[in-house]
PDB file of C-alpha atoms in Angstrom:
ATOM      1  CA  MET A   1       0.025   7.190 -20.512  1.00 67.00           C
ATOM      2  CA  GLU A   2      -3.520   6.078 -19.786  1.00 86.00           C
ATOM      3  CA  LEU A   3      -3.599   2.317 -20.286  1.00 87.00           C
ATOM      4  CA  LYS A   4      -6.989   1.562 -18.737  1.00 88.00           C
ATOM      5  CA  ASN A   5      -8.898   2.746 -21.807  1.00 89.00           C
ATOM      6  CA  LYS A   6      -6.849   0.682 -24.275  1.00 91.00           C
ATOM      7  CA  THR A   7      -8.087  -2.444 -26.014  1.00 91.00           C
ATOM      8  CA  LYS A   8      -6.338  -5.800 -25.769  1.00 93.00           C
ATOM      9  CA  THR A   9      -4.638  -5.389 -29.142  1.00 94.00           C
ATOM     10  CA  GLU A  10      -3.402  -1.926 -28.213  1.00 95.00           C
ATOM     11  CA  LEU A  11      -2.050  -3.271 -24.926  1.00 95.00           C
ATOM     12  CA  HIS A  12      -0.232  -6.070 -26.766  1.00 96.00           C
ATOM     13  CA  ARG A  13       1.292  -3.495 -29.128  1.00 97.00           C
ATOM     14  CA  ILE A  14       2.378  -1.270 -26.226  1.00 96.00           C
ATOM     15  CA  LEU A  15       3.827  -4.305 -24.462  1.00 96.00           C
ATOM     16  CA  ALA A  16       5.882  -5.333 -27.498  1.00 97.00           C
ATOM     17  CA  GLU A  17       7.162  -1.792 -28.050  1.00 97.00           C
ATOM     18  CA  SER A  18       8.067  -1.413 -24.380  1.00 97.00           C
ATOM     19  CA  ARG A  19       9.959  -4.700 -24.329  1.00 97.00           C
ATOM     20  CA  ASP A  20      11.921  -3.646 -27.418  1.00 97.00           C
ATOM     21  CA  LYS A  21      12.728  -0.299 -25.842  1.00 96.00           C
ATOM     22  CA  LEU A  22      13.774  -1.989 -22.590  1.00 96.00           C
ATOM     23  CA  ARG A  23      16.126  -4.295 -24.486  1.00 95.00           C
ATOM     24  CA  ASP A  24      17.701  -1.320 -26.266  1.00 94.00           C
ATOM     25  CA  LEU A  25      18.087   0.591 -23.007  1.00 93.00           C
ATOM     26  CA  ARG A  26      19.779  -2.387 -21.356  1.00 92.00           C
ATOM     27  CA  PHE A  27      22.258  -2.640 -24.231  1.00 90.00           C
ATOM     28  CA  LYS A  28      23.027   1.068 -23.932  1.00 90.00           C
ATOM     29  CA  ASP A  29      23.422   0.724 -20.172  1.00 87.00           C
ATOM     30  CA  SER A  30      25.869  -2.138 -20.554  1.00 87.00           C
ATOM     31  CA  ASP A  31      27.938  -0.027 -22.958  1.00 86.00           C
ATOM     32  CA  LYS A  32      27.819   2.943 -20.539  1.00 85.00           C
ATOM     33  CA  GLN A  33      26.023   5.048 -23.163  1.00 86.00           C
ATOM     34  CA  LEU A  34      22.809   5.497 -21.186  1.00 81.00           C
ATOM     35  CA  LYS A  35      22.583   8.854 -19.417  1.00 85.00           C
ATOM     36  CA  ASN A  36      19.242   8.386 -17.630  1.00 87.00           C
ATOM     37  CA  VAL A  37      19.131   4.959 -15.965  1.00 86.00           C
ATOM     38  CA  ARG A  38      15.725   5.757 -14.413  1.00 91.00           C
ATOM     39  CA  GLU A  39      14.256   5.294 -17.888  1.00 92.00           C
ATOM     40  CA  ILE A  40      14.734   1.519 -17.450  1.00 92.00           C
ATOM     41  CA  ARG A  41      12.583   1.629 -14.319  1.00 95.00           C
ATOM     42  CA  LYS A  42       9.857   3.631 -16.051  1.00 95.00           C
ATOM     43  CA  ILE A  43       9.684   1.162 -18.951  1.00 96.00           C
ATOM     44  CA  ARG A  44       9.530  -1.792 -16.548  1.00 96.00           C
ATOM     45  CA  GLN A  45       6.588  -0.140 -14.780  1.00 96.00           C
ATOM     46  CA  VAL A  46       4.768   0.365 -18.093  1.00 95.00           C
ATOM     47  CA  ILE A  47       5.309  -3.319 -18.909  1.00 96.00           C
ATOM     48  CA  ALA A  48       3.970  -4.361 -15.489  1.00 96.00           C
ATOM     49  CA  ARG A  49       0.893  -2.161 -15.848  1.00 95.00           C
ATOM     50  CA  ALA A  50       0.163  -3.490 -19.335  1.00 95.00           C
ATOM     51  CA  LEU A  51       0.509  -7.102 -18.185  1.00 95.00           C
ATOM     52  CA  THR A  52      -1.754  -6.448 -15.197  1.00 95.00           C
ATOM     53  CA  LEU A  53      -4.457  -4.929 -17.385  1.00 94.00           C
ATOM     54  CA  LEU A  54      -4.178  -7.787 -19.882  1.00 94.00           C
ATOM     55  CA  ASN A  55      -4.711 -10.299 -17.078  1.00 93.00           C
ATOM     56  CA  ILE A  56      -7.771  -8.387 -15.888  1.00 89.00           C
ATOM     57  CA  LYS A  57      -9.317  -8.188 -19.363  1.00 81.00           C
TER      58      LYS A  57
END
């Protein structure tokens, strides 16, 4: 996902969606229903990238 070309509003939307997805993945992980735990790490990296770009812009 190329985040550098996104506007501030798009980054805020991506950030909100990623946080929701992260919350859902953590619930699934706590219930032992999550098969791919690396997905949590990927979502956290997307959140970090979005926050970094928002601070730059």
